[in-house]
mmCIF file of C-alpha atoms and ligand atoms in Angstrom:
data_model
loop_
_atom_site.group_PDB
_atom_site.id
_atom_site.type_symbol
_atom_site.label_atom_id
_atom_site.label_comp_id
_atom_site.label_asym_id
_atom_site.label_seq_id
_atom_site.Cartn_x
_atom_site.Cartn_y
_atom_site.Cartn_z
ATOM 1 C CA UNK S 164 12.169 -13.880 -16.482
ATOM 2 C CA UNK S 165 13.945 -16.078 -19.065
ATOM 3 C CA UNK S 166 12.538 -16.553 -22.585
ATOM 4 C CA UNK S 167 11.713 -20.187 -21.811
ATOM 5 C CA UNK S 168 9.858 -19.265 -18.619
ATOM 6 C CA UNK S 169 7.888 -16.537 -20.370
ATOM 7 C CA UNK S 170 6.939 -19.033 -23.075
ATOM 8 C CA UNK S 171 5.665 -21.467 -20.453
ATOM 9 C CA UNK S 172 4.024 -19.071 -17.992
ATOM 10 C CA UNK S 173 2.762 -16.369 -20.354
ATOM 11 C CA UNK S 174 2.196 -17.565 -23.935
ATOM 12 C CA UNK S 175 1.301 -21.202 -23.217
ATOM 13 C CA UNK S 176 -0.828 -20.159 -20.214
ATOM 14 C CA UNK S 177 -2.984 -18.049 -22.507
ATOM 15 C CA UNK S 178 -3.168 -20.776 -25.174
ATOM 16 C CA UNK S 179 -4.219 -23.228 -22.447
ATOM 17 C CA UNK S 180 -7.175 -21.045 -21.487
ATOM 18 C CA UNK S 181 -8.247 -20.787 -25.149
ATOM 19 C CA UNK S 182 -8.159 -24.565 -25.542
ATOM 20 C CA UNK S 183 -10.035 -25.130 -22.253
ATOM 21 C CA UNK S 184 -12.745 -22.655 -23.259
ATOM 22 C CA UNK S 185 -13.235 -24.565 -26.510
ATOM 23 C CA UNK S 186 -13.363 -27.948 -24.763
ATOM 24 C CA UNK S 187 -15.862 -26.869 -22.090
ATOM 25 C CA UNK S 188 -16.149 -25.846 -18.410
ATOM 26 C CA UNK S 189 -15.346 -29.300 -17.025
ATOM 27 C CA UNK S 190 -11.840 -28.869 -18.486
ATOM 28 C CA UNK S 191 -11.125 -25.496 -16.831
ATOM 29 C CA UNK S 192 -9.755 -26.627 -13.463
ATOM 30 C CA UNK S 193 -7.570 -29.554 -14.646
ATOM 31 C CA UNK S 194 -6.258 -27.367 -17.502
ATOM 32 C CA UNK S 195 -5.593 -24.510 -15.086
ATOM 33 C CA UNK S 196 -3.473 -26.491 -12.607
ATOM 34 C CA UNK S 197 0.037 -26.209 -13.949
ATOM 35 C CA UNK S 198 2.357 -26.512 -10.955
ATOM 36 C CA UNK S 199 0.397 -28.443 -8.420
ATOM 37 C CA UNK S 200 -0.972 -30.900 -10.982
ATOM 38 C CA UNK S 201 -2.356 -33.406 -8.470
ATOM 39 C CA UNK S 202 -5.801 -32.643 -6.981
ATOM 40 C CA UNK S 203 -4.800 -34.697 -3.903
ATOM 41 C CA UNK S 204 -2.230 -31.986 -3.040
ATOM 42 C CA UNK S 205 -4.930 -29.327 -3.314
ATOM 43 C CA UNK S 206 -7.375 -31.335 -1.190
ATOM 44 C CA UNK S 207 -4.677 -31.818 1.435
ATOM 45 C CA UNK S 208 -3.949 -28.068 1.501
ATOM 46 C CA UNK S 209 -7.626 -27.073 1.594
ATOM 47 C CA UNK S 210 -8.001 -29.257 4.723
ATOM 48 C CA UNK S 211 -4.710 -28.245 6.323
ATOM 49 C CA UNK S 212 -5.392 -24.523 5.894
ATOM 50 C CA UNK S 213 -8.899 -25.078 7.277
ATOM 51 C CA UNK S 214 -10.331 -22.901 4.532
ATOM 52 C CA UNK S 215 -13.870 -21.764 5.278
ATOM 53 C CA UNK S 216 -16.743 -20.247 3.355
ATOM 54 C CA UNK S 217 -16.263 -16.592 2.442
ATOM 55 C CA UNK S 218 -12.618 -16.481 3.564
ATOM 56 C CA UNK S 219 -10.105 -14.691 1.363
ATOM 57 C CA UNK S 220 -7.358 -16.810 -0.207
ATOM 58 C CA UNK S 221 -4.386 -15.222 -1.943
ATOM 59 C CA UNK S 222 -2.947 -17.437 -4.685
ATOM 60 C CA UNK S 223 0.527 -16.088 -5.279
ATOM 61 C CA UNK S 224 1.998 -17.094 -8.652
ATOM 62 C CA UNK S 225 -1.454 -18.352 -9.556
ATOM 63 C CA UNK S 226 -0.779 -19.134 -13.223
ATOM 64 C CA UNK S 227 -3.976 -20.074 -15.064
ATOM 65 C CA UNK S 228 -5.916 -20.147 -11.757
ATOM 66 C CA UNK S 229 -6.941 -23.816 -11.521
ATOM 67 C CA UNK S 230 -5.869 -24.286 -7.868
ATOM 68 C CA UNK S 231 -7.784 -21.187 -6.734
ATOM 69 C CA UNK S 232 -10.880 -22.417 -8.583
ATOM 70 C CA UNK S 233 -10.462 -25.825 -6.943
ATOM 71 C CA UNK S 234 -10.429 -24.161 -3.493
ATOM 72 C CA UNK S 235 -13.467 -22.056 -4.380
ATOM 73 C CA UNK S 236 -15.331 -25.158 -5.531
ATOM 74 C CA UNK S 237 -14.458 -27.108 -2.371
ATOM 75 C CA UNK S 238 -14.871 -24.403 0.306
ATOM 76 C CA UNK S 239 -16.533 -21.326 -1.277
ATOM 77 C CA UNK S 240 -13.483 -19.162 -0.519
ATOM 78 C CA UNK S 241 -12.930 -15.823 -2.259
ATOM 79 C CA UNK S 242 -9.696 -16.086 -4.258
ATOM 80 C CA UNK S 243 -7.413 -13.189 -5.191
ATOM 81 C CA UNK S 244 -4.688 -13.982 -7.718
ATOM 82 C CA UNK S 245 -1.250 -12.547 -8.416
ATOM 83 C CA UNK S 246 1.129 -13.467 -11.224
ATOM 84 C CA UNK S 247 3.809 -11.414 -13.009
ATOM 85 C CA UNK S 248 2.766 -12.774 -16.420
ATOM 86 C CA UNK S 249 0.018 -10.911 -18.253
ATOM 87 C CA UNK S 250 -0.971 -14.046 -20.204
ATOM 88 C CA UNK S 251 -1.492 -16.000 -16.973
ATOM 89 C CA UNK S 252 -3.621 -13.218 -15.446
ATOM 90 C CA UNK S 253 -5.763 -12.960 -18.591
ATOM 91 C CA UNK S 254 -6.151 -16.756 -18.687
ATOM 92 C CA UNK S 255 -7.313 -16.896 -15.037
ATOM 93 C CA UNK S 256 -9.723 -13.992 -15.473
ATOM 94 C CA UNK S 257 -11.233 -15.450 -18.618
ATOM 95 C CA UNK S 258 -11.720 -18.978 -17.243
ATOM 96 C CA UNK S 259 -12.745 -18.208 -13.674
ATOM 97 C CA UNK S 260 -13.531 -14.489 -13.425
ATOM 98 C CA UNK S 261 -11.163 -14.039 -10.461
ATOM 99 C CA UNK S 262 -9.397 -10.735 -9.804
ATOM 100 C CA UNK S 263 -5.836 -11.320 -11.061
ATOM 101 C CA UNK S 264 -3.168 -8.671 -10.574
ATOM 102 C CA UNK S 265 0.134 -8.532 -12.418
ATOM 103 C CA UNK S 266 2.804 -8.326 -9.729
ATOM 104 C CA UNK S 267 5.782 -10.159 -8.318
ATOM 105 C CA UNK S 268 5.430 -12.206 -5.144
ATOM 106 C CA UNK S 269 8.386 -10.363 -3.688
ATOM 107 C CA UNK S 270 6.466 -7.041 -3.798
ATOM 108 C CA UNK S 271 2.791 -7.751 -3.287
ATOM 109 C CA UNK S 272 0.454 -4.808 -3.908
ATOM 110 C CA UNK S 273 -1.549 -5.425 -0.716
ATOM 111 C CA UNK S 274 -1.572 -4.070 2.824
ATOM 112 C CA UNK S 275 -0.528 -6.006 5.909
ATOM 113 C CA UNK S 276 -2.718 -8.832 7.253
ATOM 114 C CA UNK S 277 -5.462 -8.502 4.650
ATOM 115 C CA UNK S 278 -5.901 -12.207 3.719
ATOM 116 C CA UNK S 279 -7.267 -15.087 5.805
ATOM 117 C CA UNK S 280 -4.949 -17.538 4.043
ATOM 118 C CA UNK S 281 -2.473 -17.694 1.162
ATOM 119 C CA UNK S 282 -0.707 -20.287 -0.925
ATOM 120 C CA UNK S 283 2.001 -20.389 -3.532
ATOM 121 C CA UNK S 284 2.221 -23.578 -5.529
ATOM 122 C CA UNK S 285 5.249 -24.492 -7.605
ATOM 123 C CA UNK S 286 6.448 -20.887 -7.534
ATOM 124 C CA UNK S 287 9.363 -20.703 -5.071
ATOM 125 C CA UNK S 288 11.863 -22.449 -7.370
ATOM 126 C CA UNK S 289 10.968 -20.144 -10.277
ATOM 127 C CA UNK S 290 11.953 -17.002 -8.303
ATOM 128 C CA UNK S 291 15.369 -15.529 -7.605
ATOM 129 C CA UNK S 292 14.035 -13.688 -4.517
ATOM 130 C CA UNK S 293 12.773 -16.679 -2.539
ATOM 131 C CA UNK S 294 13.149 -14.929 0.822
ATOM 132 C CA UNK S 295 11.012 -12.089 -0.537
ATOM 133 C CA UNK S 296 8.178 -14.464 -1.468
ATOM 134 C CA UNK S 297 8.035 -15.954 2.043
ATOM 135 C CA UNK S 298 8.307 -12.587 3.788
ATOM 136 C CA UNK S 299 5.481 -11.202 1.668
ATOM 137 C CA UNK S 300 3.206 -14.226 2.240
ATOM 138 C CA UNK S 301 3.752 -13.754 5.959
ATOM 139 C CA UNK S 302 3.126 -10.000 5.825
ATOM 140 C CA UNK S 303 -0.183 -10.106 3.929
ATOM 141 C CA UNK S 304 -1.816 -12.890 6.009
ATOM 142 C CA UNK S 305 -3.658 -12.479 9.292
ATOM 143 C CA UNK S 306 -2.478 -14.442 12.345
ATOM 144 C CA UNK S 307 -2.166 -17.373 12.774
ATOM 145 C CA UNK S 308 -1.043 -17.163 9.150
ATOM 146 C CA UNK S 309 -2.513 -20.136 7.311
ATOM 147 C CA UNK S 310 -0.024 -20.653 4.462
ATOM 148 C CA UNK S 311 0.466 -23.401 1.900
ATOM 149 C CA UNK S 312 3.399 -24.159 -0.358
ATOM 150 C CA UNK S 313 4.186 -26.679 -3.054
ATOM 151 C CA UNK S 314 7.972 -26.714 -3.338
ATOM 152 C CA UNK S 315 10.414 -28.668 -5.435
ATOM 153 C CA UNK S 316 13.668 -29.429 -3.631
ATOM 154 C CA UNK S 317 17.030 -30.512 -5.016
ATOM 155 C CA UNK S 318 18.457 -33.536 -3.208
ATOM 156 C CA UNK S 319 21.882 -31.887 -3.674
ATOM 157 C CA UNK S 320 22.863 -28.481 -5.103
ATOM 158 C CA UNK S 321 22.239 -28.436 -8.866
ATOM 159 C CA UNK S 322 24.321 -26.374 -11.269
ATOM 160 C CA UNK S 323 22.368 -23.919 -13.469
ATOM 161 C CA UNK S 324 22.833 -26.124 -16.569
ATOM 162 C CA UNK S 325 21.276 -29.082 -14.693
ATOM 163 C CA UNK S 326 17.947 -27.343 -14.058
ATOM 164 C CA UNK S 327 15.252 -25.903 -16.337
ATOM 165 C CA UNK S 328 16.257 -22.397 -17.392
ATOM 166 C CA UNK S 329 15.489 -19.790 -14.724
ATOM 167 C CA UNK S 330 14.798 -22.314 -11.943
ATOM 168 C CA UNK S 331 16.689 -22.358 -8.636
ATOM 169 C CA UNK S 332 15.696 -25.416 -6.601
ATOM 170 C CA UNK S 333 16.467 -24.992 -2.903
ATOM 171 C CA UNK S 334 17.825 -27.934 -0.924
ATOM 172 C CA UNK S 335 16.074 -29.078 2.274
ATOM 173 C CA UNK S 336 18.705 -27.194 4.255
ATOM 174 C CA UNK S 337 18.313 -23.943 2.339
ATOM 175 C CA UNK S 338 14.504 -24.224 2.555
ATOM 176 C CA UNK S 339 14.758 -24.541 6.350
ATOM 177 C CA UNK S 340 16.953 -21.430 6.443
ATOM 178 C CA UNK S 341 14.480 -19.501 4.290
ATOM 179 C CA UNK S 342 11.517 -20.535 6.477
ATOM 180 C CA UNK S 343 13.295 -19.695 9.676
ATOM 181 C CA UNK S 344 14.384 -16.272 8.339
ATOM 182 C CA UNK S 345 10.726 -15.562 7.429
ATOM 183 C CA UNK S 346 9.619 -16.772 10.889
ATOM 184 C CA UNK S 347 7.397 -19.480 9.440
ATOM 185 C CA UNK S 348 6.805 -22.861 11.064
ATOM 186 C CA UNK S 349 5.963 -26.075 9.232
ATOM 187 C CA UNK S 350 2.859 -27.613 10.810
ATOM 188 C CA UNK S 351 2.697 -30.635 8.513
ATOM 189 C CA UNK S 352 4.168 -31.699 5.216
ATOM 190 C CA UNK S 353 3.863 -34.483 2.643
ATOM 191 C CA UNK S 354 5.959 -35.626 -0.260
ATOM 192 C CA UNK S 355 3.960 -35.319 -3.455
ATOM 193 C CA UNK S 356 5.117 -38.860 -4.361
ATOM 194 C CA UNK S 357 3.239 -40.181 -1.281
ATOM 195 C CA UNK S 358 -0.100 -38.617 -2.277
ATOM 196 C CA UNK S 359 -2.841 -40.629 -4.009
ATOM 197 C CA UNK S 360 -2.413 -40.813 -7.774
ATOM 198 C CA UNK S 361 -4.072 -38.347 -10.115
ATOM 199 C CA UNK S 362 -7.584 -39.730 -10.842
ATOM 200 C CA UNK S 363 -7.996 -41.115 -14.389
ATOM 201 C CA UNK S 364 -10.866 -38.718 -15.128
ATOM 202 C CA UNK S 365 -8.764 -35.677 -14.227
ATOM 203 C CA UNK S 366 -5.737 -37.008 -16.153
ATOM 204 C CA UNK S 367 -7.831 -37.638 -19.271
ATOM 205 C CA UNK S 368 -8.853 -33.962 -19.283
ATOM 206 C CA UNK S 369 -5.249 -32.832 -18.856
ATOM 207 C CA UNK S 370 -4.278 -35.128 -21.753
ATOM 208 C CA UNK S 371 -7.065 -33.764 -23.982
ATOM 209 C CA UNK S 372 -5.892 -30.189 -23.343
ATOM 210 C CA UNK S 373 -2.270 -31.162 -24.018
ATOM 211 C CA UNK S 374 -3.272 -32.907 -27.234
ATOM 212 C CA UNK S 375 -5.227 -29.878 -28.497
ATOM 213 C CA UNK S 376 -2.375 -27.532 -27.559
ATOM 214 C CA UNK S 377 0.119 -29.652 -29.476
ATOM 215 C CA UNK S 378 -2.167 -29.809 -32.503
ATOM 216 C CA UNK S 379 -2.690 -26.040 -32.552
ATOM 217 C CA UNK S 380 0.704 -24.770 -31.463
ATOM 218 C CA UNK S 381 3.156 -27.685 -31.754
ATOM 219 C CA UNK S 382 5.052 -25.927 -34.547
ATOM 220 C CA UNK S 383 5.642 -22.705 -32.568
ATOM 221 C CA UNK S 384 8.806 -21.736 -30.732
ATOM 222 C CA UNK S 385 7.021 -20.965 -27.447
ATOM 223 C CA UNK S 386 5.579 -24.490 -27.409
ATOM 224 C CA UNK S 387 9.008 -26.039 -28.057
ATOM 225 C CA UNK S 388 10.626 -24.004 -25.258
ATOM 226 C CA UNK S 389 7.827 -24.826 -22.832
ATOM 227 C CA UNK S 390 8.028 -28.539 -23.671
ATOM 228 C CA UNK S 391 11.794 -28.507 -23.110
ATOM 229 C CA UNK S 392 11.255 -26.966 -19.671
ATOM 230 C CA UNK S 393 8.666 -29.539 -18.630
ATOM 231 C CA UNK S 394 10.665 -32.459 -20.089
ATOM 232 C CA UNK S 395 13.680 -31.383 -18.059
ATOM 233 C CA UNK S 396 11.560 -31.073 -14.924
ATOM 234 C CA UNK S 397 10.126 -34.549 -15.635
ATOM 235 C CA UNK S 398 13.657 -36.007 -15.865
ATOM 236 C CA UNK S 399 14.733 -34.386 -12.574
ATOM 237 C CA UNK S 400 11.655 -35.704 -10.763
ATOM 238 C CA UNK S 401 11.935 -39.088 -12.496
ATOM 239 C CA UNK S 402 15.501 -39.761 -11.356
ATOM 240 C CA UNK S 403 14.931 -38.336 -7.875
ATOM 241 C CA UNK S 404 17.322 -35.385 -8.152
ATOM 242 C CA UNK S 405 14.326 -33.161 -7.428
ATOM 243 C CA UNK S 406 11.371 -34.068 -5.186
ATOM 244 C CA UNK S 407 8.009 -32.361 -4.655
ATOM 245 C CA UNK S 408 6.675 -31.398 -1.201
ATOM 246 C CA UNK S 409 3.416 -29.900 0.071
ATOM 247 C CA UNK S 410 3.770 -27.785 3.204
ATOM 248 C CA UNK S 411 1.265 -26.357 5.642
ATOM 249 C CA UNK S 412 2.766 -23.399 7.540
ATOM 250 C CA UNK S 413 1.857 -20.882 10.204
ATOM 251 C CA UNK S 414 3.452 -17.682 11.434
ATOM 252 C CA UNK S 415 5.940 -18.130 14.234
HETATM 253 C C1 SAM Q 1346 4.786 -23.808 -12.253
HETATM 254 S S1 SAM Q 1346 3.756 -22.381 -12.417
HETATM 255 C C2 SAM Q 1346 2.524 -22.714 -11.184
HETATM 256 C C3 SAM Q 1346 1.226 -22.002 -11.413
HETATM 257 C C4 SAM Q 1346 0.135 -22.278 -10.375
HETATM 258 N N1 SAM Q 1346 0.591 -21.929 -9.037
HETATM 259 C C5 SAM Q 1346 -0.328 -23.710 -10.396
HETATM 260 O O1 SAM Q 1346 -0.025 -24.459 -9.466
HETATM 261 O O2 SAM Q 1346 -1.006 -24.094 -11.356
HETATM 262 C C6 SAM Q 1346 4.733 -21.106 -11.664
HETATM 263 C C7 SAM Q 1346 4.056 -19.752 -11.663
HETATM 264 O O3 SAM Q 1346 4.871 -18.850 -10.897
HETATM 265 C C8 SAM Q 1346 4.803 -17.596 -11.519
HETATM 266 N N2 SAM Q 1346 5.933 -16.759 -11.082
HETATM 267 C C9 SAM Q 1346 7.196 -16.727 -11.551
HETATM 268 N N3 SAM Q 1346 7.908 -15.752 -10.941
HETATM 269 C C10 SAM Q 1346 7.071 -15.172 -10.054
HETATM 270 C C11 SAM Q 1346 7.178 -14.096 -9.150
HETATM 271 N N4 SAM Q 1346 8.315 -13.401 -9.023
HETATM 272 N N5 SAM Q 1346 6.102 -13.748 -8.416
HETATM 273 C C12 SAM Q 1346 4.933 -14.452 -8.528
HETATM 274 N N6 SAM Q 1346 4.772 -15.473 -9.378
HETATM 275 C C13 SAM Q 1346 5.818 -15.828 -10.139
HETATM 276 C C14 SAM Q 1346 4.846 -17.927 -13.006
HETATM 277 O O4 SAM Q 1346 4.441 -16.848 -13.836
HETATM 278 C C15 SAM Q 1346 3.911 -19.126 -13.050
HETATM 279 O O5 SAM Q 1346 2.587 -18.767 -13.281
#
């Protein structure tokens, strides 16, 4: 993983959990949602995957664990988290108490068909082995394979210098090839831009966490690198060169 990605997904993830702990429990979930920032996307996925009480949900590339906690709060699922970054795993354990294993999505440390459902939110474009992520999500879920993705797609191929360091945004065409190679079918999908806006109450908590992070760590290199990454992502989304999509998938 690049230095900038480690700053964002390891160091800043752990700082985020520290800040959220200091601010209070009502800040944990908004602070812990770092890729799938809009609760409307999570609500849509929770419904689409028909998550039920007591079912196991693998969150692959879980980061600080906010989305898994959101699903637990809504449907009393039992989340299991995976992320290659130690700081992210520690952050998720400390805020939510979920089991979080350090591993790559392309080599999941689980047997076949052990989860009722799985999702991977804002992760695909951060991985070189995108086919591996999809094959592994398919392998570890029981039929019919209730899978959710948040993906960011490039409208046209982007050169490496035009994307945040370490990211590889697929195009719609390359995503379709990846899904078909993994034998996954899209049941329904939405553009993130078409979802309801982030509620003001949620956004104010995200802003408070951001403010405290900047105050505490604004002078540090990891913060600068992480900010550069998210600014670049913001520009790509802002001018439409990259668009966000939420997908509900099944095996087959
Ligand atoms: C944009 S963040 C999203 C975090 C979380 N899914 C969320 O929505 O809040 C991307 C996450 O993918 C993780 N990641 C990067 N490479 C990965 C890999 N090979 N396997 C699993 N996760 C990976 C990063 O460590 C990071 O936590």
